[in-house]
Tab-separated table of C-alpha atoms in Angstrom:
chain	number	residue	atom	x	y	z
A	6	MET	CA	33.584	-133.192	-59.358
A	7	ALA	CA	35.381	-132.882	-55.994
A	8	GLN	CA	34.669	-132.859	-52.272
A	9	ASP	CA	37.122	-132.311	-49.437
A	10	ASP	CA	37.401	-133.079	-45.721
A	11	ALA	CA	35.431	-129.977	-44.785
A	12	GLY	CA	32.522	-130.932	-47.033
A	13	ARG	CA	33.288	-128.232	-49.601
A	14	GLN	CA	32.375	-129.183	-53.147
A	15	LEU	CA	33.564	-128.123	-56.565
A	16	SER	CA	31.502	-128.759	-59.691
A	17	TYR	CA	32.877	-128.780	-63.226
A	18	ASP	CA	30.876	-125.616	-63.952
A	19	ALA	CA	32.443	-123.897	-60.942
A	20	ALA	CA	35.905	-124.975	-62.056
A	21	LEU	CA	35.286	-123.384	-65.468
A	22	ALA	CA	34.021	-120.220	-63.803
A	23	ALA	CA	37.244	-120.060	-61.777
A	24	ALA	CA	39.163	-119.341	-64.973
A	25	HIS	CA	37.020	-116.236	-65.551
A	26	HIS	CA	37.638	-115.070	-61.985
A	27	MET	CA	41.394	-115.520	-62.376
A	28	ARG	CA	41.451	-113.509	-65.607
A	29	GLN	CA	39.507	-110.740	-63.912
A	30	ARG	CA	41.798	-110.680	-60.903
A	31	PHE	CA	45.204	-111.139	-62.525
A	32	GLY	CA	44.604	-110.061	-66.119
A	33	ALA	CA	45.077	-111.840	-69.410
A	34	GLU	CA	48.879	-111.493	-69.633
A	35	LYS	CA	50.615	-114.671	-68.461
A	36	ARG	CA	51.868	-114.509	-64.905
A	37	LEU	CA	53.776	-116.938	-62.721
A	38	ALA	CA	52.033	-118.003	-59.521
A	39	VAL	CA	53.483	-120.041	-56.674
A	40	VAL	CA	50.685	-122.063	-55.083
A	41	LEU	CA	51.323	-123.677	-51.695
A	42	ALA	CA	48.615	-126.271	-52.067
A	43	ALA	CA	46.818	-128.643	-49.740
A	44	ASN	CA	44.279	-131.250	-50.801
A	45	THR	CA	41.295	-128.960	-50.444
A	46	VAL	CA	38.609	-127.689	-52.786
A	47	PRO	CA	39.792	-124.038	-52.623
A	48	CYS	CA	43.319	-125.068	-53.609
A	49	LEU	CA	42.113	-127.302	-56.438
A	50	GLU	CA	39.765	-124.587	-57.724
A	51	THR	CA	42.592	-122.029	-57.642
A	52	TYR	CA	45.033	-124.339	-59.408
A	53	LEU	CA	42.590	-125.242	-62.177
A	54	GLY	CA	41.447	-121.650	-62.552
A	55	LEU	CA	44.976	-120.302	-62.943
A	56	LEU	CA	45.829	-122.893	-65.586
A	57	ALA	CA	42.601	-122.373	-67.519
A	58	ALA	CA	43.213	-118.614	-67.462
A	59	GLY	CA	46.592	-119.167	-69.139
A	60	HIS	CA	48.875	-118.538	-66.190
A	61	ALA	CA	51.813	-120.713	-65.087
A	62	VAL	CA	51.847	-122.401	-61.674
A	63	ILE	CA	54.688	-123.634	-59.485
A	64	LEU	CA	53.051	-126.192	-57.192
A	65	LEU	CA	54.494	-126.668	-53.713
A	66	GLY	CA	53.106	-128.278	-50.600
A	67	ALA	CA	51.252	-126.084	-48.134
A	68	ASP	CA	53.719	-127.182	-45.447
A	69	THR	CA	56.827	-126.220	-47.440
A	70	GLY	CA	59.406	-124.627	-45.140
A	71	ALA	CA	59.879	-120.875	-45.105
A	72	ALA	CA	63.512	-121.135	-46.266
A	73	VAL	CA	62.549	-123.180	-49.326
A	74	VAL	CA	59.723	-120.787	-50.201
A	75	ALA	CA	62.067	-117.804	-49.869
A	76	ASP	CA	64.547	-119.492	-52.211
A	77	ILE	CA	61.827	-120.212	-54.772
A	78	LEU	CA	60.596	-116.613	-54.625
A	79	GLU	CA	64.111	-115.268	-55.126
A	80	ARG	CA	64.965	-117.592	-58.014
A	81	TYR	CA	61.745	-117.437	-60.003
A	82	GLN	CA	60.300	-114.023	-59.098
A	83	PRO	CA	56.623	-115.060	-59.266
A	84	GLU	CA	54.088	-112.288	-59.621
A	85	VAL	CA	51.609	-114.075	-57.354
A	86	LEU	CA	51.951	-116.120	-54.153
A	87	ILE	CA	48.961	-118.134	-52.935
A	88	HIS	CA	48.936	-120.100	-49.693
A	89	GLY	CA	46.159	-122.561	-48.947
A	90	ALA	CA	47.212	-124.379	-45.771
A	91	ASP	CA	43.884	-124.259	-43.956
A	92	GLY	CA	41.549	-124.199	-46.914
A	93	GLU	CA	41.265	-120.410	-46.700
A	94	LEU	CA	43.447	-118.866	-49.381
A	95	SER	CA	45.974	-116.132	-48.721
A	96	VAL	CA	46.787	-114.284	-51.955
A	97	THR	CA	49.729	-111.906	-52.364
A	98	GLU	CA	50.246	-110.032	-55.624
A	99	ARG	CA	53.971	-109.375	-55.650
A	100	SER	CA	54.366	-107.455	-58.910
A	101	ARG	CA	52.878	-106.624	-62.264
A	102	PRO	CA	53.571	-109.113	-65.094
A	103	LEU	CA	57.331	-109.387	-65.625
A	104	GLY	CA	57.138	-111.263	-68.932
A	105	GLY	CA	59.747	-113.659	-70.224
A	106	LEU	CA	57.629	-116.811	-69.830
A	107	HIS	CA	57.356	-119.480	-72.512
A	108	PRO	CA	53.932	-118.950	-74.125
A	109	GLY	CA	52.875	-122.531	-73.463
A	110	LEU	CA	54.269	-122.771	-69.926
A	111	SER	CA	51.695	-124.229	-67.587
A	112	VAL	CA	52.673	-126.517	-64.685
A	113	LEU	CA	56.018	-126.444	-62.893
A	114	LEU	CA	56.904	-129.233	-60.472
A	115	SER	CA	59.764	-129.747	-58.054
A	116	THR	CA	61.800	-132.813	-58.959
A	117	SER	CA	62.971	-133.422	-55.384
A	118	GLY	CA	60.147	-132.297	-53.157
A	119	SER	CA	61.554	-133.630	-49.914
A	120	THR	CA	64.895	-131.843	-50.318
A	121	GLY	CA	63.365	-128.584	-51.418
A	122	SER	CA	65.524	-128.571	-54.537
A	123	PRO	CA	65.170	-125.311	-56.497
A	124	LYS	CA	65.306	-127.263	-59.767
A	125	ILE	CA	61.857	-127.586	-61.302
A	126	ALA	CA	60.464	-129.329	-64.368
A	127	ARG	CA	58.597	-127.228	-66.952
A	128	PHE	CA	55.433	-128.494	-68.657
A	129	THR	CA	52.802	-127.267	-71.092
A	130	ASP	CA	49.081	-127.991	-70.932
A	131	GLY	CA	49.494	-130.337	-73.882
A	132	MET	CA	52.080	-132.418	-72.033
A	133	MET	CA	49.902	-132.720	-68.952
A	134	GLY	CA	46.861	-133.508	-71.068
A	135	ALA	CA	48.630	-136.226	-73.062
A	136	ASN	CA	49.635	-138.071	-69.893
A	137	ALA	CA	46.194	-137.687	-68.327
A	138	ASP	CA	44.565	-139.130	-71.449
A	139	SER	CA	47.051	-142.004	-71.516
A	140	ILE	CA	46.334	-142.868	-67.886
A	141	ALA	CA	42.593	-142.675	-68.447
A	142	THR	CA	42.977	-145.068	-71.382
A	143	TYR	CA	44.958	-147.878	-69.743
A	144	MET	CA	43.074	-147.520	-66.449
A	145	ALA	CA	39.754	-147.558	-68.356
A	146	LEU	CA	38.511	-144.538	-66.414
A	147	ASP	CA	35.055	-143.077	-66.969
A	148	ALA	CA	32.685	-140.632	-65.320
A	149	LYS	CA	31.530	-143.277	-62.829
A	150	GLU	CA	34.945	-143.373	-61.129
A	151	CYS	CA	35.464	-141.816	-57.711
A	152	ALA	CA	39.117	-141.624	-56.651
A	153	LEU	CA	40.396	-141.153	-53.128
A	154	ALA	CA	42.769	-138.241	-53.766
A	155	HIS	CA	44.981	-138.312	-50.687
A	156	LEU	CA	48.328	-138.009	-52.462
A	157	PRO	CA	49.514	-134.368	-52.338
A	158	LEU	CA	48.461	-132.266	-55.295
A	159	HIS	CA	52.010	-130.934	-55.724
A	160	TYR	CA	53.402	-134.476	-55.969
A	161	SER	CA	53.377	-135.577	-59.601
A	162	PHE	CA	51.649	-138.873	-58.760
A	163	GLY	CA	48.871	-137.082	-56.870
A	164	MET	CA	48.565	-134.493	-59.619
A	165	SER	CA	48.219	-137.231	-62.245
A	166	VAL	CA	45.350	-138.837	-60.331
A	167	VAL	CA	43.539	-135.493	-60.335
A	168	HIS	CA	44.246	-134.745	-64.008
A	169	SER	CA	43.285	-138.180	-65.317
A	170	HIS	CA	39.974	-138.220	-63.450
A	171	ILE	CA	39.079	-134.696	-64.503
A	172	ALA	CA	39.793	-135.724	-68.107
A	173	VAL	CA	36.864	-138.183	-68.009
A	174	GLY	CA	34.483	-136.174	-65.833
A	175	ALA	CA	34.970	-138.399	-62.773
A	176	ARG	CA	34.776	-137.525	-59.078
A	177	LEU	CA	37.518	-136.854	-56.524
A	178	LEU	CA	37.482	-137.205	-52.747
A	179	LEU	CA	40.176	-134.799	-51.558
A	180	THR	CA	41.658	-135.504	-48.152
A	181	ARG	CA	44.647	-134.378	-46.139
A	182	ARG	CA	44.260	-137.281	-43.739
A	183	SER	CA	46.695	-140.187	-43.596
A	184	VAL	CA	45.887	-143.885	-43.804
A	185	MET	CA	46.235	-144.003	-40.008
A	186	GLU	CA	43.302	-141.624	-39.439
A	187	PRO	CA	39.634	-142.661	-39.332
A	188	GLY	CA	38.641	-139.828	-41.678
A	189	PHE	CA	40.735	-141.395	-44.414
A	190	TRP	CA	38.705	-144.592	-44.246
A	191	ALA	CA	35.392	-142.752	-44.121
A	192	PHE	CA	36.298	-141.401	-47.564
A	193	ALA	CA	37.797	-144.701	-48.709
A	194	GLU	CA	34.456	-146.407	-48.177
A	195	ARG	CA	32.991	-144.129	-50.866
A	196	ALA	CA	35.854	-144.510	-53.350
A	197	THR	CA	36.169	-146.764	-56.374
A	198	SER	CA	39.965	-146.488	-56.361
A	199	ILE	CA	42.839	-145.963	-53.941
A	200	TYR	CA	46.243	-144.868	-55.236
A	201	GLY	CA	49.389	-145.017	-53.131
A	202	VAL	CA	53.148	-145.378	-52.834
A	203	PRO	CA	54.677	-148.518	-51.253
A	204	PHE	CA	54.566	-146.992	-47.764
A	205	HIS	CA	50.800	-146.504	-47.970
A	206	PHE	CA	50.191	-150.120	-48.909
A	207	GLU	CA	52.486	-151.294	-46.123
A	208	MET	CA	50.392	-149.337	-43.617
A	209	MET	CA	47.128	-150.515	-45.175
A	210	GLU	CA	48.266	-154.106	-44.947
A	211	ARG	CA	49.129	-153.675	-41.267
A	212	LEU	CA	45.689	-152.186	-40.645
A	213	ARG	CA	44.053	-155.189	-42.348
A	214	PHE	CA	42.212	-152.788	-44.610
A	215	GLU	CA	40.545	-155.654	-46.462
A	216	ARG	CA	38.270	-156.124	-43.445
A	217	ARG	CA	36.766	-152.677	-43.911
A	218	PRO	CA	33.429	-152.181	-45.720
A	219	LEU	CA	34.937	-151.052	-49.029
A	220	ALA	CA	31.858	-151.878	-51.083
A	221	MET	CA	32.632	-149.368	-53.847
A	222	LEU	CA	36.308	-150.252	-54.260
A	223	LYS	CA	37.390	-151.613	-57.634
A	224	THR	CA	41.028	-150.599	-58.051
A	225	LEU	CA	44.273	-150.407	-56.098
A	226	ALA	CA	47.049	-148.590	-57.988
A	227	GLN	CA	50.658	-148.288	-56.854
A	228	ALA	CA	53.542	-146.106	-58.053
A	229	GLY	CA	56.175	-143.911	-56.407
A	230	GLY	CA	58.918	-146.516	-56.003
A	231	ARG	CA	59.458	-150.253	-55.988
A	232	MET	CA	57.128	-152.254	-53.765
A	233	PRO	CA	58.506	-155.492	-52.274
A	234	VAL	CA	57.627	-158.421	-54.511
A	235	GLU	CA	55.953	-160.371	-51.704
A	236	ARG	CA	53.705	-157.438	-50.855
A	237	THR	CA	52.810	-157.022	-54.511
A	238	LYS	CA	51.909	-160.712	-54.718
A	239	HIS	CA	49.865	-160.514	-51.533
A	240	LEU	CA	47.923	-157.485	-52.766
A	241	ALA	CA	47.432	-159.020	-56.205
A	242	ALA	CA	46.027	-162.209	-54.652
A	243	LEU	CA	43.847	-160.182	-52.285
A	244	ALA	CA	42.547	-158.094	-55.189
A	245	ARG	CA	41.760	-161.240	-57.160
A	246	ASP	CA	39.838	-162.722	-54.232
A	247	LYS	CA	37.950	-159.481	-53.560
A	248	GLY	CA	37.046	-158.803	-57.172
A	249	TRP	CA	39.360	-155.772	-57.261
A	250	ARG	CA	42.327	-155.145	-59.524
A	251	LEU	CA	45.889	-154.154	-58.628
A	252	VAL	CA	47.703	-151.965	-61.176
A	253	VAL	CA	51.418	-151.401	-60.589
A	254	MET	CA	52.814	-148.316	-62.311
A	255	TYR	CA	56.138	-146.629	-62.968
A	256	GLY	CA	56.917	-143.016	-63.719
A	257	GLN	CA	59.095	-139.994	-63.159
A	258	THR	CA	58.130	-136.388	-62.555
A	259	GLU	CA	60.031	-135.315	-65.676
A	260	ALA	CA	57.860	-137.607	-67.818
A	261	GLY	CA	54.637	-135.987	-66.757
A	262	PRO	CA	54.733	-138.518	-64.868
A	263	ARG	CA	53.424	-141.917	-66.018
A	264	ILE	CA	55.706	-144.113	-68.144
A	265	ALA	CA	54.737	-147.778	-67.697
A	266	TYR	CA	52.170	-150.034	-66.069
A	267	LEU	CA	51.738	-153.711	-65.257
A	268	PRO	CA	48.216	-154.834	-66.213
A	269	ALA	CA	46.142	-156.151	-63.339
A	270	GLU	CA	45.763	-159.599	-64.876
A	271	ASP	CA	49.555	-160.063	-64.703
A	272	ALA	CA	50.184	-158.400	-61.327
A	273	LEU	CA	50.608	-161.747	-59.558
A	274	GLU	CA	52.603	-163.721	-62.128
A	275	HIS	CA	54.890	-160.823	-63.064
A	276	ALA	CA	55.203	-159.137	-59.662
A	277	GLY	CA	58.332	-157.016	-59.457
A	278	ARG	CA	58.123	-155.822	-63.064
A	279	ILE	CA	57.065	-152.336	-64.136
A	280	GLY	CA	55.200	-153.759	-67.121
A	281	LYS	CA	54.996	-152.058	-70.500
A	282	ALA	CA	54.838	-148.514	-71.834
A	283	VAL	CA	51.576	-146.643	-71.330
A	284	PRO	CA	49.654	-145.644	-74.486
A	285	GLY	CA	51.486	-143.041	-76.542
A	286	VAL	CA	54.865	-143.747	-74.910
A	287	ARG	CA	57.849	-145.758	-76.152
A	288	ILE	CA	60.577	-147.178	-73.901
A	289	GLU	CA	63.941	-148.344	-75.183
A	290	ILE	CA	66.813	-149.920	-73.255
A	291	VAL	CA	70.258	-148.678	-74.309
A	292	ASP	CA	73.882	-149.426	-73.416
A	293	GLU	CA	76.497	-146.885	-72.354
A	294	ALA	CA	77.012	-145.918	-75.997
A	295	GLY	CA	73.311	-145.195	-76.403
A	296	LYS	CA	72.655	-148.227	-78.610
A	297	PRO	CA	69.575	-150.439	-78.054
A	298	VAL	CA	70.293	-153.745	-76.323
A	299	ALA	CA	68.766	-157.163	-76.967
A	300	VAL	CA	65.930	-158.690	-74.962
A	301	GLY	CA	67.257	-159.788	-71.595
A	302	GLN	CA	70.259	-157.456	-71.649
A	303	GLU	CA	70.481	-154.625	-69.142
A	304	GLY	CA	70.789	-150.976	-69.975
A	305	GLU	CA	69.326	-147.573	-69.163
A	306	LEU	CA	65.620	-146.885	-69.754
A	307	ILE	CA	65.084	-144.120	-72.286
A	308	VAL	CA	61.558	-142.746	-72.596
A	309	HIS	CA	60.039	-141.189	-75.704
A	310	SER	CA	56.799	-139.455	-74.794
A	311	PRO	CA	54.716	-136.379	-75.659
A	312	SER	CA	54.566	-135.763	-71.897
A	313	VAL	CA	58.308	-135.347	-71.320
A	314	MET	CA	59.004	-131.921	-69.835
A	315	LEU	CA	60.308	-128.925	-71.766
A	316	GLY	CA	63.397	-129.024	-69.541
A	317	TYR	CA	64.585	-127.916	-66.118
A	318	ALA	CA	64.577	-124.435	-64.677
A	319	MET	CA	66.787	-123.011	-61.956
A	320	THR	CA	65.869	-119.320	-62.283
A	321	ARG	CA	63.233	-117.036	-63.797
A	322	ALA	CA	65.349	-116.673	-66.941
A	323	ASP	CA	64.963	-120.406	-67.632
A	324	LEU	CA	61.174	-120.117	-67.820
A	325	GLY	CA	61.292	-118.616	-71.282
A	326	LYS	CA	63.383	-121.389	-72.812
A	327	PRO	CA	61.984	-123.558	-75.627
A	328	ASP	CA	61.610	-127.335	-75.540
A	329	GLU	CA	65.065	-128.684	-74.694
A	330	MET	CA	64.134	-132.373	-74.423
A	331	GLY	CA	62.371	-133.158	-77.689
A	332	GLY	CA	60.171	-135.720	-75.976
A	333	ARG	CA	63.143	-137.862	-74.872
A	334	LEU	CA	64.061	-138.591	-71.252
A	335	ALA	CA	67.028	-140.595	-69.961
A	336	THR	CA	65.575	-141.960	-66.720
A	337	GLY	CA	68.747	-143.028	-64.930
A	338	ASP	CA	67.020	-146.335	-64.143
A	339	MET	CA	68.659	-149.559	-65.259
A	340	GLY	CA	66.666	-152.542	-66.450
A	341	ALA	CA	65.899	-155.075	-69.150
A	342	VAL	CA	63.025	-156.260	-71.292
A	343	GLU	CA	62.140	-159.847	-70.396
A	344	PRO	CA	60.899	-162.466	-72.890
A	345	SER	CA	57.357	-161.730	-71.686
A	346	GLY	CA	57.744	-158.215	-73.082
A	347	TYR	CA	57.565	-156.705	-69.604
A	348	ILE	CA	60.346	-154.533	-68.221
A	349	ARG	CA	62.260	-155.315	-65.054
A	350	ILE	CA	64.092	-152.524	-63.216
A	351	SER	CA	67.403	-153.761	-61.832
A	352	GLY	CA	68.633	-150.630	-60.098
A	353	ARG	CA	69.178	-146.934	-60.248
A	354	ARG	CA	72.217	-144.828	-60.729
A	355	MET	CA	73.733	-143.974	-57.382
A	356	ASP	CA	72.659	-140.326	-57.188
A	357	PHE	CA	68.895	-140.766	-56.672
A	358	ILE	CA	66.631	-142.778	-54.393
A	359	LYS	CA	62.957	-142.524	-53.478
A	360	LEU	CA	61.754	-141.981	-49.915
A	361	HIS	CA	58.052	-142.700	-49.514
A	362	GLY	CA	57.517	-141.810	-53.156
A	363	ASN	CA	59.560	-138.589	-53.166
A	364	ARG	CA	62.674	-138.589	-55.310
A	365	VAL	CA	65.751	-137.530	-53.342
A	366	ASN	CA	68.962	-136.291	-54.913
A	367	MET	CA	71.624	-137.425	-52.470
A	368	ALA	CA	74.193	-134.983	-53.827
A	369	GLU	CA	71.713	-132.210	-53.013
A	370	VAL	CA	71.325	-133.556	-49.466
A	371	GLU	CA	75.102	-133.563	-49.037
A	372	ARG	CA	75.350	-130.016	-50.399
A	373	ARG	CA	72.726	-128.599	-48.070
A	374	LEU	CA	74.129	-130.389	-45.035
A	375	ALA	CA	77.552	-128.948	-45.872
A	376	GLY	CA	75.905	-125.536	-45.980
A	377	VAL	CA	75.121	-125.841	-42.269
A	378	GLY	CA	78.537	-127.223	-41.389
A	379	ILE	CA	77.815	-130.964	-41.564
A	380	GLU	CA	80.234	-132.956	-43.723
A	381	ALA	CA	78.525	-136.205	-44.657
A	382	SER	CA	78.289	-138.732	-47.457
A	383	CYS	CA	74.840	-139.989	-48.420
A	384	VAL	CA	73.892	-143.358	-49.878
A	385	GLY	CA	70.656	-145.267	-49.966
A	386	ILE	CA	68.129	-147.548	-51.517
A	387	ASP	CA	64.450	-146.845	-52.019
A	388	ASP	CA	62.830	-145.968	-48.666
A	389	GLN	CA	66.160	-145.938	-46.797
A	390	LEU	CA	68.690	-143.103	-46.708
A	391	TRP	CA	71.960	-143.239	-44.795
A	392	VAL	CA	73.678	-140.002	-43.759
A	393	VAL	CA	77.225	-141.159	-43.076
A	394	LEU	CA	79.668	-139.329	-40.809
A	395	GLU	CA	83.343	-140.180	-40.689
A	396	GLY	CA	85.205	-140.902	-37.474
A	397	THR	CA	84.116	-141.461	-33.909
A	398	ARG	CA	80.961	-139.559	-32.973
A	399	THR	CA	78.983	-139.384	-29.759
A	400	ALA	CA	75.327	-140.285	-29.571
A	401	ALA	CA	74.575	-136.594	-28.998
A	402	GLU	CA	76.438	-135.610	-32.175
A	403	ILE	CA	74.565	-138.202	-34.228
A	404	GLU	CA	71.246	-137.061	-32.803
A	405	SER	CA	72.123	-133.445	-33.602
A	406	VAL	CA	72.768	-134.334	-37.250
A	407	ARG	CA	69.537	-136.306	-37.389
A	408	ALA	CA	67.563	-133.341	-36.022
A	409	GLU	CA	69.176	-130.972	-38.514
A	410	ALA	CA	68.393	-133.294	-41.437
A	411	VAL	CA	64.765	-133.528	-40.328
A	412	ARG	CA	64.624	-129.739	-40.054
A	413	LEU	CA	66.157	-129.149	-43.473
A	414	PHE	CA	64.343	-131.809	-45.457
A	415	GLY	CA	61.396	-133.106	-43.462
A	416	PHE	CA	62.687	-136.669	-43.754
A	417	SER	CA	60.847	-139.290	-41.766
A	418	PRO	CA	63.174	-140.763	-39.093
A	419	ARG	CA	61.818	-144.133	-40.157
A	420	ALA	CA	63.372	-143.708	-43.604
A	421	MET	CA	66.656	-142.113	-42.539
A	422	ALA	CA	69.602	-143.355	-40.506
A	423	VAL	CA	72.558	-141.267	-39.332
A	424	VAL	CA	75.608	-143.446	-38.798
A	425	ALA	CA	79.292	-142.971	-38.106
A	426	VAL	CA	81.986	-145.165	-39.668
A	427	PRO	CA	85.719	-145.213	-38.865
A	428	ALA	CA	86.634	-144.373	-42.471
A	429	ILE	CA	84.600	-143.684	-45.600
A	430	PRO	CA	85.996	-145.686	-48.561
A	431	ARG	CA	87.714	-143.463	-51.105
A	432	SER	CA	89.580	-143.849	-54.373
A	433	ALA	CA	93.217	-142.930	-54.908
A	434	ALA	CA	91.928	-139.528	-56.003
A	435	GLN	CA	90.060	-139.302	-52.660
A	436	LYS	CA	86.642	-139.557	-54.278
A	437	VAL	CA	84.014	-141.307	-52.190
A	438	LEU	CA	83.348	-144.861	-53.377
A	439	TYR	CA	79.608	-144.758	-52.926
A	440	LYS	CA	78.978	-148.320	-54.084
A	441	GLU	CA	81.396	-149.692	-51.486
A	442	LEU	CA	79.951	-147.426	-48.821
A	443	LEU	CA	76.452	-148.659	-49.587
A	444	GLY	CA	77.687	-152.239	-49.325
A	445	MET	CA	79.094	-151.509	-45.875
A	446	LEU	CA	75.748	-150.189	-44.652
A	447	SER	CA	73.213	-152.382	-46.431
A	448	GLY	CA	72.339	-154.208	-43.223
A	449	THR	CA	72.568	-151.207	-40.920
A	450	ARG	CA	69.753	-149.428	-39.054
A	451	ASP	CA	70.154	-147.013	-36.145
């Protein structure tokens, strides 16, 4: 079923046996486990075993900062903490079962991984399974597939690749290596599919990946933010010439995550669109009053799906709550249905952007910077965040803020700019005019 960088393998029989081991070790009563996961066989086996044994799992990255982990432990009081940074698992049993968990609670995912937000989305097995089955259907997956699973397991996109391939008995090549490392391409040469966010395809294009001996490759699949139209067209044309297919997808963590896809046969002609709803999902476009709009008119995307989360959680007490969403998710994304039937995204409400596939709540960034004494306003577009300081600042002051932001959030300097402006635009009530501020900086890089 799976193989990792170290050559470790996990069969489907071994994955089933892991559930028995987890019941023996932690008992039959539902517990909450925090798993700091890397893309390794031991981490995958542990994750699957915990879920199959009926426990609930908060997935975080193995490199999550100590302060974020401490906050998660304090808020959610997990009974078990498992760290798998180097493939060897470190297991800490923190308490006996505390109870209070929703009986169907299964997977819990951070909605803003790069900011370390304590807010997590709550899912059941049924929700995860419905989305995995939907993906397997529109991607036409079967047991012959072999996916390069390089996207982090704790990232909803990476998790969905794993779930959808397991659903059909396919194979996974787990790697922690980046597209810039030779080991990545050694695995890629054995894969039938490569999934990535826009940044990955930008790097692959620069590396002229099409020249590599990718004899097994059949599918390129992109999600995790909007890819430039010209790059989409280039990849679609390349895929056509190589006998591959390019599938562009759209989703949100809260939706489990996949919402829409653009079929490969239309990837070139309709580049820039997110396509149509995946099987089992309905998308409607509504105005500010919540009423559906006509074809061609813009509004907010509302998703109706069996994979929409139960709701958010901020503390342990929230983990016992029932379904608060009813299968309906207001995405915050604005768009329209075109005459072709495909959906075009026109923008996003000002509070969220995506950096290299990770959703970032800019209000949360501002709040945490203020917590360390940095007053800043944050604006951005996908793959570019501006941390804006007011007044004259020295180069040393700007560099200090940049270093602190990297420390707090792990932002890539390539995706973040710290700038100083003479005055931040404000309303008569002294509220920041974020749209105007973004307009001031739209051509700025530092």
